[in-house]
CSV table of C-alpha atoms and ligand atoms in Angstrom, one decimal:
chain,number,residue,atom,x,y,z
A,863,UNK,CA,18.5,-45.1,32.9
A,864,UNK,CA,15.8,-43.1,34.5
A,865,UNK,CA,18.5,-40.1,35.3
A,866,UNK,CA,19.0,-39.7,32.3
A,867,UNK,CA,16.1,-39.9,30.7
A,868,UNK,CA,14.9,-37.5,33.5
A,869,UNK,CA,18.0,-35.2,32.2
A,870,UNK,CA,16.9,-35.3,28.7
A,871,UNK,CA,13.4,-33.8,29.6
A,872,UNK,CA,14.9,-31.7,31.7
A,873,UNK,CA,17.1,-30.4,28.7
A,874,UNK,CA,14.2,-30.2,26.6
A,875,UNK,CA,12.4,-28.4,29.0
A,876,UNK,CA,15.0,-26.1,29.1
A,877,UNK,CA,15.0,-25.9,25.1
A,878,UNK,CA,11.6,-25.1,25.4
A,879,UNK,CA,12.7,-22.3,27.8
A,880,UNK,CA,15.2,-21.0,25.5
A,881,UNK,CA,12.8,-20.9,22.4
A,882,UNK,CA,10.2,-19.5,24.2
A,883,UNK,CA,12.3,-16.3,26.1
A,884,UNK,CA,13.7,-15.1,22.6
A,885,UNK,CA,10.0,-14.9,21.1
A,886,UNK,CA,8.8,-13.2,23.9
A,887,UNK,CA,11.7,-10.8,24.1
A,888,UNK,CA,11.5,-10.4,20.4
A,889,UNK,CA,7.8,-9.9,20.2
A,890,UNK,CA,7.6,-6.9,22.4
A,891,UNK,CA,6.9,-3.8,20.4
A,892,UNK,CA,8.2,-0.5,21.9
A,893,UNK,CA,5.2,0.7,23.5
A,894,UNK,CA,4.6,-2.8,25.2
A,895,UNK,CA,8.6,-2.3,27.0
A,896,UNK,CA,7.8,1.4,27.7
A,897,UNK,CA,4.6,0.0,29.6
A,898,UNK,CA,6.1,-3.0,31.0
A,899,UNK,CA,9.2,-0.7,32.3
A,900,UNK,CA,6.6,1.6,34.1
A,901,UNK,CA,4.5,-1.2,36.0
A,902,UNK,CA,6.9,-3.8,36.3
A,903,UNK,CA,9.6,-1.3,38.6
A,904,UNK,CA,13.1,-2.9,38.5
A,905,UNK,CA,12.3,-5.8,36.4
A,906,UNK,CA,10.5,-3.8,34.0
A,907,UNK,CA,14.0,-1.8,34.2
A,908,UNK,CA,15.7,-4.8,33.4
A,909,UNK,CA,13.5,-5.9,30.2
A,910,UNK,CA,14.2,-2.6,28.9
A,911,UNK,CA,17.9,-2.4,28.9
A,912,UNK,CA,18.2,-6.1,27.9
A,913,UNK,CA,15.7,-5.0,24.6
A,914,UNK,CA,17.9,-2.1,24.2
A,915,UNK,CA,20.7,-4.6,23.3
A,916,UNK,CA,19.4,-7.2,21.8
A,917,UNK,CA,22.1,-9.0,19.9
A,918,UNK,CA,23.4,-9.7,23.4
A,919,UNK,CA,20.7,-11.0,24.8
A,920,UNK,CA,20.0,-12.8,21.2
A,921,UNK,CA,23.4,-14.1,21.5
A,922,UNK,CA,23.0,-15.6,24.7
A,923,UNK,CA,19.5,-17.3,24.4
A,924,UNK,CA,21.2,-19.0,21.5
A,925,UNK,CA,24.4,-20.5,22.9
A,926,UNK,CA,21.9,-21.8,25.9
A,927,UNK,CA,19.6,-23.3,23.2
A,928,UNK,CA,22.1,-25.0,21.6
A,929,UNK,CA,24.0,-26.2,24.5
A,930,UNK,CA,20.5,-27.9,26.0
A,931,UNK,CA,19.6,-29.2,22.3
A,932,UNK,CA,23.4,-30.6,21.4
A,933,UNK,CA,23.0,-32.1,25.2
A,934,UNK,CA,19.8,-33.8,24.7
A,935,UNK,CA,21.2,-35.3,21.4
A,936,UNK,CA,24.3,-36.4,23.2
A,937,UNK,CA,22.4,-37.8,26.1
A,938,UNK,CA,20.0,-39.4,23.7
A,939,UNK,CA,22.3,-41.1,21.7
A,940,UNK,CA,24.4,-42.5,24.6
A,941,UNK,CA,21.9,-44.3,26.0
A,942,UNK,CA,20.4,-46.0,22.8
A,943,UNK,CA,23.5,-47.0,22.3
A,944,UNK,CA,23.8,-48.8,25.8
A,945,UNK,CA,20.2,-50.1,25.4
A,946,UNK,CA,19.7,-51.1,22.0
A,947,UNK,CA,22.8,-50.7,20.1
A,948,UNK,CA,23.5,-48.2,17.1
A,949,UNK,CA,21.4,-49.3,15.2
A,950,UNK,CA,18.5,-47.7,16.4
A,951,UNK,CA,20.1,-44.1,16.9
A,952,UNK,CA,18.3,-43.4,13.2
A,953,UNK,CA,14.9,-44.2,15.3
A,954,UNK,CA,16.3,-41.9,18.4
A,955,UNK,CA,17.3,-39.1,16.0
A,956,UNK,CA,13.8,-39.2,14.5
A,957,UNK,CA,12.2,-39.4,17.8
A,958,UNK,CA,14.1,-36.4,19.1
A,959,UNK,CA,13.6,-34.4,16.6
A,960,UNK,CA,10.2,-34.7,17.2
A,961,UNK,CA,9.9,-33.8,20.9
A,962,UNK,CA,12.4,-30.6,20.3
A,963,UNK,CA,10.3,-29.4,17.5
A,964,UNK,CA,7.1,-30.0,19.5
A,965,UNK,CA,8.0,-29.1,23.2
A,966,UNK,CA,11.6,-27.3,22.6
A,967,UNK,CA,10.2,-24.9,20.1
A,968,UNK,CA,6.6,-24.4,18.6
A,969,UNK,CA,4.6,-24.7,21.4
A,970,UNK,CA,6.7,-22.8,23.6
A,971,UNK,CA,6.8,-20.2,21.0
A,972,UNK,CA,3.4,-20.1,20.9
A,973,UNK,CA,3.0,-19.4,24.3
A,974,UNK,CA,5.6,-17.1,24.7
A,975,UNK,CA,3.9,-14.8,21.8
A,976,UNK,CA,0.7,-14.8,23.9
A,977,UNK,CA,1.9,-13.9,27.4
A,978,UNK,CA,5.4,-12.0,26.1
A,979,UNK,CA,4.8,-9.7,28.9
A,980,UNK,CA,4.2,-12.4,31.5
A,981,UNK,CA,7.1,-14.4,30.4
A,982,UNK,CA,9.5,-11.6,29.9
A,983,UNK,CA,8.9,-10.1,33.6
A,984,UNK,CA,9.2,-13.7,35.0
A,985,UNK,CA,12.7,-14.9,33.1
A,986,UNK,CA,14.2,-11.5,32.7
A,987,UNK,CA,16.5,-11.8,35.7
A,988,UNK,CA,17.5,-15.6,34.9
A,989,UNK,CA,19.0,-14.3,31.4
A,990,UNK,CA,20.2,-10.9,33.2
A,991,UNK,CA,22.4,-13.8,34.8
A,992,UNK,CA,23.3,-15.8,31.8
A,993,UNK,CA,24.2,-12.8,29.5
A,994,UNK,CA,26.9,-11.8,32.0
A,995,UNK,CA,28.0,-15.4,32.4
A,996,UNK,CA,28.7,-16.1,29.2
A,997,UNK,CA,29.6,-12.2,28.3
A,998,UNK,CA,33.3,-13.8,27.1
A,999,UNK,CA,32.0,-16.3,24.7
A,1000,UNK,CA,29.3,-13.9,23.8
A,1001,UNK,CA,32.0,-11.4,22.9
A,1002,UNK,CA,34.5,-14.1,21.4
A,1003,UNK,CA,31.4,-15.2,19.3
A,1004,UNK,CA,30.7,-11.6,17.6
A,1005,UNK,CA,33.9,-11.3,17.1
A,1006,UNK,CA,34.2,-14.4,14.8
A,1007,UNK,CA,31.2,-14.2,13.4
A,1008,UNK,CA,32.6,-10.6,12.6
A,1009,UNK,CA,36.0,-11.7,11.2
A,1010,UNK,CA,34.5,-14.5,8.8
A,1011,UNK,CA,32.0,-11.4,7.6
A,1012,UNK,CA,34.5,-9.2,7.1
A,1013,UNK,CA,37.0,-12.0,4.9
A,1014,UNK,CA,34.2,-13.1,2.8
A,1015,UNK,CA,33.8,-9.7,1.6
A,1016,UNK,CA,30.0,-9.2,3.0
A,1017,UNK,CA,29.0,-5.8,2.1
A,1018,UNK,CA,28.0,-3.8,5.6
A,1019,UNK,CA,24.6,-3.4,5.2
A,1020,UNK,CA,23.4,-0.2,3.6
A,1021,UNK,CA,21.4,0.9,6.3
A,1022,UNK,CA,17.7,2.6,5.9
A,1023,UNK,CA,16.5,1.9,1.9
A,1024,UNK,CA,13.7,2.8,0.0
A,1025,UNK,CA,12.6,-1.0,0.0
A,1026,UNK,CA,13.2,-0.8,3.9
A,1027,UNK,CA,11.0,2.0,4.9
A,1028,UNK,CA,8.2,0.8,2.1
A,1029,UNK,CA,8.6,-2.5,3.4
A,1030,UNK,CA,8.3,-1.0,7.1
A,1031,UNK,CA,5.2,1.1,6.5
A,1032,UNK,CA,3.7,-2.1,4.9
A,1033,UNK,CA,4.1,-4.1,8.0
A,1034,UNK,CA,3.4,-1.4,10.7
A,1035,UNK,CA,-0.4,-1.3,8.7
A,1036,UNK,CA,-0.9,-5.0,8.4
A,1037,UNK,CA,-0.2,-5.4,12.4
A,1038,UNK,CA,-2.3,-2.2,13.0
A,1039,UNK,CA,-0.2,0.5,13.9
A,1040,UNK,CA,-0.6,2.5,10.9
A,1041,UNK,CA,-4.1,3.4,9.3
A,1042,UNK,CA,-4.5,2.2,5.7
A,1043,UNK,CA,-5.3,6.0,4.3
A,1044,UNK,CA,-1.4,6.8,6.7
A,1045,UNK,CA,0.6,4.4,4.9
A,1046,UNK,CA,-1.0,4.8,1.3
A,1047,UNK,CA,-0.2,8.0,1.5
A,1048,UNK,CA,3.6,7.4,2.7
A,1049,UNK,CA,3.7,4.7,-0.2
A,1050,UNK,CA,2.2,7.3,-2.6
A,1051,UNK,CA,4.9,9.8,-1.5
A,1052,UNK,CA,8.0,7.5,-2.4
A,1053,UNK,CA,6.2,6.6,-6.1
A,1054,UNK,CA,5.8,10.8,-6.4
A,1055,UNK,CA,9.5,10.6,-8.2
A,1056,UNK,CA,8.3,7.9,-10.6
A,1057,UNK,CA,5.0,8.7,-12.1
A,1058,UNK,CA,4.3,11.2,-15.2
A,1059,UNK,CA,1.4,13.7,-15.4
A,1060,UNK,CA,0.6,11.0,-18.7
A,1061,UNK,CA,-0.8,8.6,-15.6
A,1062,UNK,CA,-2.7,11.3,-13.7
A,1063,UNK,CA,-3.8,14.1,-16.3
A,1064,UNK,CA,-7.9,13.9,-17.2
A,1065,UNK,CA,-7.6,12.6,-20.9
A,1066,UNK,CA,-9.1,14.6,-23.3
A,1067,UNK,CA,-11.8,13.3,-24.2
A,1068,UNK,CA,-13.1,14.0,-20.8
A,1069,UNK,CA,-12.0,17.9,-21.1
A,1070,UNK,CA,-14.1,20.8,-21.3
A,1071,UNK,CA,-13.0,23.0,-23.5
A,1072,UNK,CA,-14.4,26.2,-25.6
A,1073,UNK,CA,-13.4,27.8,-29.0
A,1074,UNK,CA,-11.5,30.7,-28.8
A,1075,UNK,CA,-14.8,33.0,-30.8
A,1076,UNK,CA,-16.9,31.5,-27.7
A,1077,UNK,CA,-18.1,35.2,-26.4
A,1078,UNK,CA,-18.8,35.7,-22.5
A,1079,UNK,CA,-22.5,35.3,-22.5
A,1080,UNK,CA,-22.1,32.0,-24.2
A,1081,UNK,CA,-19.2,30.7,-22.0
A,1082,UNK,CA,-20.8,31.1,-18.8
A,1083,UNK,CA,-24.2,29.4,-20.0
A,1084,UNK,CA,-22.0,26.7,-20.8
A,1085,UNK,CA,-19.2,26.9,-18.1
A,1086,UNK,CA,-21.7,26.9,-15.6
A,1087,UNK,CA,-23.0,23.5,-16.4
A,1088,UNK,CA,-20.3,22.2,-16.1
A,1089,UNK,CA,-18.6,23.6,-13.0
A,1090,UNK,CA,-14.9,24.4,-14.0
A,1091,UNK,CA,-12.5,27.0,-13.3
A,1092,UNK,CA,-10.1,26.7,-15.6
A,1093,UNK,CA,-11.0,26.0,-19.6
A,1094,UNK,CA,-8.7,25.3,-22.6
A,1095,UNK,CA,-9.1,27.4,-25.4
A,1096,UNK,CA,-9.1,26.0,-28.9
A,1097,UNK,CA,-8.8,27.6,-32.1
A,1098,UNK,CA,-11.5,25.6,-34.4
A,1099,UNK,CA,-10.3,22.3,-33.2
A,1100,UNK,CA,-10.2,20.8,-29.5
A,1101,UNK,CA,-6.8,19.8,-30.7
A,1102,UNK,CA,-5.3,22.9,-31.0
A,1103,UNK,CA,-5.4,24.5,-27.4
A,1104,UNK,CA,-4.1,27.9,-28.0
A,1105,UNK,CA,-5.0,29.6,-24.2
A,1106,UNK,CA,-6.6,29.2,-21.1
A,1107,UNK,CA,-9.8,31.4,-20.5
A,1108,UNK,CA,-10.0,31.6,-16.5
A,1109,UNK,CA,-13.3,32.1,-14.9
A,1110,UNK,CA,-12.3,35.1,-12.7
A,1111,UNK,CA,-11.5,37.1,-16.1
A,1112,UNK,CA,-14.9,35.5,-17.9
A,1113,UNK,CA,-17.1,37.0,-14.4
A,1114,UNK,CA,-15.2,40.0,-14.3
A,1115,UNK,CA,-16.3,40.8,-18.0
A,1116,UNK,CA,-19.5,40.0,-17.2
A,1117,UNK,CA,-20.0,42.0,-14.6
A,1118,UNK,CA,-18.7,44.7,-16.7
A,1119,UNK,CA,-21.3,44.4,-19.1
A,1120,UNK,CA,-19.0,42.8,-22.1
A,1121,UNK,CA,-20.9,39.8,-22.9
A,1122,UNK,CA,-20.0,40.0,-26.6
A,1123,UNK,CA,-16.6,39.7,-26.0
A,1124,UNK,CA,-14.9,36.5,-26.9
A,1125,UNK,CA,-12.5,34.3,-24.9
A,1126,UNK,CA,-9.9,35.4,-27.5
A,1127,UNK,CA,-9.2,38.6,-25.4
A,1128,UNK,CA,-8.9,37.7,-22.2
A,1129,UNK,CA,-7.5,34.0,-22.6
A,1130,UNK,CA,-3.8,33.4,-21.1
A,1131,UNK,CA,-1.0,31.6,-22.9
A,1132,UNK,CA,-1.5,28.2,-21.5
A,1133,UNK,CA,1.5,26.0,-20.1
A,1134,UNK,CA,2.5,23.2,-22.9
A,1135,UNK,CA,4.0,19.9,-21.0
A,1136,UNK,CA,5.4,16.3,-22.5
A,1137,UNK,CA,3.4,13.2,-21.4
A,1138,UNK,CA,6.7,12.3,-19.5
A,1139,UNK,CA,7.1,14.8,-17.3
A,1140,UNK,CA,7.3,13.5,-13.8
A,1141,UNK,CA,4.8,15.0,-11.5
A,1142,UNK,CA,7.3,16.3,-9.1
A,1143,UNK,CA,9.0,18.7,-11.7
A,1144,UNK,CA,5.4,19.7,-12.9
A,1145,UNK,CA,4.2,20.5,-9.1
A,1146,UNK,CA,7.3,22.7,-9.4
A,1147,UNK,CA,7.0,24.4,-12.6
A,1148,UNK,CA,3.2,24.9,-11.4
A,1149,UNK,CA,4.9,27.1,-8.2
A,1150,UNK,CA,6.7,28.7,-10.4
A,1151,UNK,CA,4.6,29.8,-13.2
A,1152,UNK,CA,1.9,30.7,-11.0
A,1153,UNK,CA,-0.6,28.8,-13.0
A,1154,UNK,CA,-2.8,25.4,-12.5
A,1155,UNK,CA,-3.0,24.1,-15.1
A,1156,UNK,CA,-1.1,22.6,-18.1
A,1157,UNK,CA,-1.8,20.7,-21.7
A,1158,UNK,CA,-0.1,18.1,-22.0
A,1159,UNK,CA,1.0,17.4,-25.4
A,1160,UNK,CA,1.8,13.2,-26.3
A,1161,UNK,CA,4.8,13.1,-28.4
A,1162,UNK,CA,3.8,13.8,-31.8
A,1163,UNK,CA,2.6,17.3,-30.1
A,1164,UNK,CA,-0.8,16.6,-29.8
A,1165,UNK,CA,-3.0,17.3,-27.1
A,1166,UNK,CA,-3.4,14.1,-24.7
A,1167,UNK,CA,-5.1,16.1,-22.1
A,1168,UNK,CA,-4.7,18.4,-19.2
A,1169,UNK,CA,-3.7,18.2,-15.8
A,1170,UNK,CA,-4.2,20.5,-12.3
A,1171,UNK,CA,-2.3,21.1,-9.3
A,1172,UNK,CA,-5.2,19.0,-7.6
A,1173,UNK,CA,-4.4,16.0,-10.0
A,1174,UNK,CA,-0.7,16.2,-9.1
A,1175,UNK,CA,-2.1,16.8,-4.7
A,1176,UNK,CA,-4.1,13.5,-5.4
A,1177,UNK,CA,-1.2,11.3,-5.7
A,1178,UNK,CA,-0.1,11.7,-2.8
A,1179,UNK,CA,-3.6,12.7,-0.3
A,1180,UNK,CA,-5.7,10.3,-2.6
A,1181,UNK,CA,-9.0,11.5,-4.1
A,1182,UNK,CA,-10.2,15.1,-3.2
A,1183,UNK,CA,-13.6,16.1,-3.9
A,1184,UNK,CA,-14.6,19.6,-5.4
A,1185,UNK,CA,-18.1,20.7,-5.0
A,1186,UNK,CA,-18.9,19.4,-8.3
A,1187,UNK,CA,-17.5,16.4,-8.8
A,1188,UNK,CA,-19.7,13.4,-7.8
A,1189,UNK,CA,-18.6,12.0,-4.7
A,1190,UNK,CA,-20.8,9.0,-3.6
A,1191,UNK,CA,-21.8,6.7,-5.6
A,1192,UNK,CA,-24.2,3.4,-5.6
A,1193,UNK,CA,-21.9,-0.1,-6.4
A,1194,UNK,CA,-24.4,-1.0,-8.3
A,1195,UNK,CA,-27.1,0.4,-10.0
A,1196,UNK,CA,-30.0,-1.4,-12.1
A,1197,UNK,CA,-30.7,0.5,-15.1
A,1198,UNK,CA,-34.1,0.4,-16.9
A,1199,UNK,CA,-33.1,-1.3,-19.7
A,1200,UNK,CA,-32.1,-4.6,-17.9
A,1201,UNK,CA,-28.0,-3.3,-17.5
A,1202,UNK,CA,-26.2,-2.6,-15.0
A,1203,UNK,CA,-24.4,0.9,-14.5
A,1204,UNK,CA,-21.1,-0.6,-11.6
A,1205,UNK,CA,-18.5,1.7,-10.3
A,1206,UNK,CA,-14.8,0.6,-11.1
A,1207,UNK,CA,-14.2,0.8,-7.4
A,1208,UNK,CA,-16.9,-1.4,-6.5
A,1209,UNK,CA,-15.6,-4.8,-4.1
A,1210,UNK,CA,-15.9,-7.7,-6.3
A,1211,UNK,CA,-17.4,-9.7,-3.4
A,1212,UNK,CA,-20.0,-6.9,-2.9
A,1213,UNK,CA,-20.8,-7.5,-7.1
A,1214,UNK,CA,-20.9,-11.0,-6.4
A,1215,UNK,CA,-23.4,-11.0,-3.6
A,1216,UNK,CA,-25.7,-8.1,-5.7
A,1217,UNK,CA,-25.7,-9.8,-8.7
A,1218,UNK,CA,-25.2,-13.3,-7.9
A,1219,UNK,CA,-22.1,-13.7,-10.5
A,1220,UNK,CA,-18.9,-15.6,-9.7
A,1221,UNK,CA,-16.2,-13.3,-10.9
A,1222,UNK,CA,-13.1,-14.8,-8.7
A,1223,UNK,CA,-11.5,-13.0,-5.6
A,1224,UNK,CA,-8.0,-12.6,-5.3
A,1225,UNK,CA,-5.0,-10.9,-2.9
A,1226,UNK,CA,-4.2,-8.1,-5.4
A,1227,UNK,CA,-7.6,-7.8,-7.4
A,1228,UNK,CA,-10.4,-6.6,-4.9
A,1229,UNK,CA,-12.4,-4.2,-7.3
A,1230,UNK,CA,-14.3,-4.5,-10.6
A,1231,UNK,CA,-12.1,-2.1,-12.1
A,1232,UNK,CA,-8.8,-3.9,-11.1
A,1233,UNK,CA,-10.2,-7.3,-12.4
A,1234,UNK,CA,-11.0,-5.8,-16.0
A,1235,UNK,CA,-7.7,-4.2,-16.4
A,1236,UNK,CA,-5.9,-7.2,-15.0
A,1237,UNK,CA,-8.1,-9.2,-17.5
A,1238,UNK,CA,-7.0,-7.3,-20.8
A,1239,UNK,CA,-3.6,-6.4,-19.5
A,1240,UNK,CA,-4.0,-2.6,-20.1
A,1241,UNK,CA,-5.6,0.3,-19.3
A,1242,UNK,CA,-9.2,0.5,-21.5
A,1243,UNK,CA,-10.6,3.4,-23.1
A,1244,UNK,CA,-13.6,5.0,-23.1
A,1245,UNK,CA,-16.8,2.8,-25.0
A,1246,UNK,CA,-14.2,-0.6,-25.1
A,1247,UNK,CA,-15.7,-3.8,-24.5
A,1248,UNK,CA,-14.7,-6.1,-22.1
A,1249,UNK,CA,-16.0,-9.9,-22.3
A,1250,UNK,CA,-16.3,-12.0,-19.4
A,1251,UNK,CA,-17.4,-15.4,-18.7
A,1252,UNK,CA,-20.6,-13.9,-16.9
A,1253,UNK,CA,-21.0,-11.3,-19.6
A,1254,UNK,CA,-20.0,-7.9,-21.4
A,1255,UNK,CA,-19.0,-5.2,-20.1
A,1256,UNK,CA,-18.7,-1.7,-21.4
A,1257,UNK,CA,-16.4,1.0,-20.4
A,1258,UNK,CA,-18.2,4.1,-19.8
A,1259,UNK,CA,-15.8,6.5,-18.0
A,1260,UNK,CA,-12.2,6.4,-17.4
A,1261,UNK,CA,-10.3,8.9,-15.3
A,1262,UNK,CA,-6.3,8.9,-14.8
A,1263,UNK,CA,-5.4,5.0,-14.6
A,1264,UNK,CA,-8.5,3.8,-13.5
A,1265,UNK,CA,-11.7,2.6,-14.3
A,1266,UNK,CA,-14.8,5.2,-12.9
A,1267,UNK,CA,-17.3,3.3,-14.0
A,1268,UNK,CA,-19.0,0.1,-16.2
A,1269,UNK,CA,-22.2,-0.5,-17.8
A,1270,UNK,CA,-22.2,-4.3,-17.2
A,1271,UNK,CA,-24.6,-6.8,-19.1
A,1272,UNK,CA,-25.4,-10.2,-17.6
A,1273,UNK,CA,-24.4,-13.1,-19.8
A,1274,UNK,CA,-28.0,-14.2,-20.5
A,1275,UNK,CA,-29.2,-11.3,-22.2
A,1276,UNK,CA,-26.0,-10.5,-24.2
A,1277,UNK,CA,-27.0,-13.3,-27.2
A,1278,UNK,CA,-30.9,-11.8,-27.4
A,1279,UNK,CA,-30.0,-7.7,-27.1
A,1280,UNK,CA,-27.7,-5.7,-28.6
A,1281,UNK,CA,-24.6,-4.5,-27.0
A,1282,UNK,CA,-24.9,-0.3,-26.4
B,963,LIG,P1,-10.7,24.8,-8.5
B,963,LIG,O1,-10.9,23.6,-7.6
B,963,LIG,O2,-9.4,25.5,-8.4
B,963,LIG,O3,-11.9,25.7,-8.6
B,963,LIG,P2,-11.5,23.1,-10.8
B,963,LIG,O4,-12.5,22.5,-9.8
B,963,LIG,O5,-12.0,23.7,-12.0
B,963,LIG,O6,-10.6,24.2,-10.0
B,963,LIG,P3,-9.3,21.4,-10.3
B,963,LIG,O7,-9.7,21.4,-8.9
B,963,LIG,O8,-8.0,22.0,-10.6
B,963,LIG,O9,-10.4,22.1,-11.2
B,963,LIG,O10,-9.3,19.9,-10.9
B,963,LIG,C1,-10.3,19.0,-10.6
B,963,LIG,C2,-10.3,17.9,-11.6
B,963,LIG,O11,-11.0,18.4,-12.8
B,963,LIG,C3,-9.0,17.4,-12.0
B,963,LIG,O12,-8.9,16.0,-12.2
B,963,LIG,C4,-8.7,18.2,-13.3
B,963,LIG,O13,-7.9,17.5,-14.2
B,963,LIG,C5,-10.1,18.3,-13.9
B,963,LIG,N1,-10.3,19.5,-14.7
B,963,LIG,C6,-10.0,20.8,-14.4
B,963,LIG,N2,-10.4,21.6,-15.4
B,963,LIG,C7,-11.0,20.8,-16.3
B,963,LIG,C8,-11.6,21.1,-17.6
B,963,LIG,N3,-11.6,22.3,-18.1
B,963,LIG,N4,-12.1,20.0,-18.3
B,963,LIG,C9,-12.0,18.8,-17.8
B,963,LIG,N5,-11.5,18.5,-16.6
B,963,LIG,C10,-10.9,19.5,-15.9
């Protein structure tokens, strides 16, 4: 009795082995094996090549964790049987079960993950051993497992996807090897097919434009307030853009003396796009036509607003500041008349913590901005309302798909002043 229950922790033991080597072979990321080949001399040799093939070496871990499990089992069983009869091999399986999960796999596991390096060094040679040992029934193995692949029809797997790489980029910066700002911007780069300059242009609300009888004195008094380089030109209504005045031309006639002359003769004919063209083709018709800008038109020909070659840049580099757009901005800022002006990409815990609210935290809502427009389902526009248990708030600017910024007004006042 005691040999054998000697062989069955023995068995386990080696289980525990099993479990344990394929994590820590498993676990190694390249740059650990390139470091363990160079201090570890011939065994780190011999981790390398058996990482470099590691169905084999899967292979064989597994045959040897099933033969010590199946043998435990077997060894188990037997002598419950002798000692207590069969019926108590429900009680044995139970038991077993137990002590494989505990001591044949998790905590080895465990281990294994922490010391990979320690643990691959020091069992490397044993499995260099087994791998050519059982090299037949490895082989005899992949080939069946091959064979019933192949008559079940199994597609061959389709090698790199899109889903693949995304997926990839995803991991490599949740475990730290790629910065955030890296894999945003590889993620951005695959979605470049997919979005339309509708999701990226600056709406028109928010764009400066002048009337085509705007003369040059006037249009840099008002141009340089606001900063731009390129303005839409309008014949008597915003809607009806009918050139681009750039402010190259607009300086050059200034210098020239010809401040009475009006944006009318030196505007360009401006580039007219639909609202679904995809940003790739515009970045290309921007090459081509040698201009920055274009109107984009929504489909009843209407102006929806305009968009840059920076605005089509942004979505894949993220956010680039000129010198006169406003770059930093407070969270959270307490306005005199008891309000709260909050930027759309404000944390919601940092909210929380400010102004003492509750609003709830989740995986895939982290700002203010996200948890509005995941709260009404669409994007708002400009002045909308947007109740909330712990109070209004008011849109104040939008830009592309997001929100900039909120005027927000804490529940308790909401009933006593009026909403601006
Ligand atoms: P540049 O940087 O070449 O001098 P700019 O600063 O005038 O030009 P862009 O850098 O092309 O403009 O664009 C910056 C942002 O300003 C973009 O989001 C763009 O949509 C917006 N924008 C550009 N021109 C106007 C305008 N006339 N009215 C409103 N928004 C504009």
């Amino acid at each position: 009795m005691i040999v054998e229950i000697v062989g069955i922790l023995v068995l386990l033991a080696l289980s525990g082995f099993f479990s344990g080597t394929e994590t820590a072979f498993t676990s190694l990321s390249d740059t650990r094996i390139h470091y363990i080949r160079q201090k570890w001399g011939r065994r780190g040799e011999l981790v390398f090549r058996a990482t470099a093939a590691p169905e084999r070496l899967l292979t064989t871990v597994l045959i040897g964790n099933n033969i010590v499990n199946i043998g435990a089992s077997v060894m188990a069983s037997a002598l419950t049987i002798r000692l207590f009869g069969s019926a108590a091999l429900a009680a044995t399986t139970g038991i077993l079960t137990l002590l494989v999960l505990v001591f044949g796999e998790v905590a080895p596991k465990q281990l294994a993950i922490v010391h990979n390096e320690w643990w691959t060094v020091h069992t490397v040679r044993l499995i260099t051993l087994l791998e050519l040992l059982l090299r037949p029934v490895v082989w005899a193995i992949s080939s069946i497992a091959a064979l019933i692949t192949r008559l079940t029809g199994a597609a061959s797997s389709p090698g790199i996807t899109r889903e693949g790489i995304l997926y990839l980029v995803k991991h490599a910066e949740h475990v730290g090897i790629l910065e955030n700002s890296k894999s945003s911007m590889v993620r951005r780069v695959f979605r470049f097919g997919d979005v339309t300059v509708q999701a990226i242009m600056t709406h028109r609300t928010n764009v400066f434009s002048l009337d085509r009888e705007t003369t040059i004195g006037q249009a840099l008094q008002l141009i340089s307030k606001q900063g731009y380089t390129r303005i839409p030109v309008y014949d008597g209504d915003p809607e009806r853009i009918v050139g681009i005045a750039i402010l190259r031309d607009i300086l050059l006639q200034a210098t020239q003396g010809n401040l009475e002359t009006r944006l009318l003769d030196i505007m360009i004919e401006p580039i007219f796009v639909p609202e679904t063209r995809k940003i790739e083709e515009m970045l290309t018709q921007f090459r081509k036509q040698g201009l920055n800008i274009a109107v984009v038109l929504d489909e009843f020909g209407g102006v929806a607003g305009i968009v840059t070659v920076e605005d089509v840049i942004e979505e894949i580099l993220g956010e680039i500041y000129d010198e006169h757009e406003v770059k930093h901005h407070e969270p959270v800022t307490r306005l005199p008349d008891g309000t709260f002006r909050i930027m759309g990409n404000a944390p919601i815990y940092i909210i929380n913590d400010l102004l003492d609210t509750e609003f709830p935290l989740s995986r895939s809502i982290k700002t203010l901005g996200g948890y509005l427009i995941s709260r009404i389902g669409h994007i708002p526009a400009q002045g909308d309302v947007i109740e909330t248990v712990e109070g209004a708030f008011t849109v104040e600017s939008i830009a592309k798909r997001r929100i900039v910024s909120v005027r927000y007004r804490p529940e308790q006042q909401s009933e006593d002043e009026p909403q601006q």
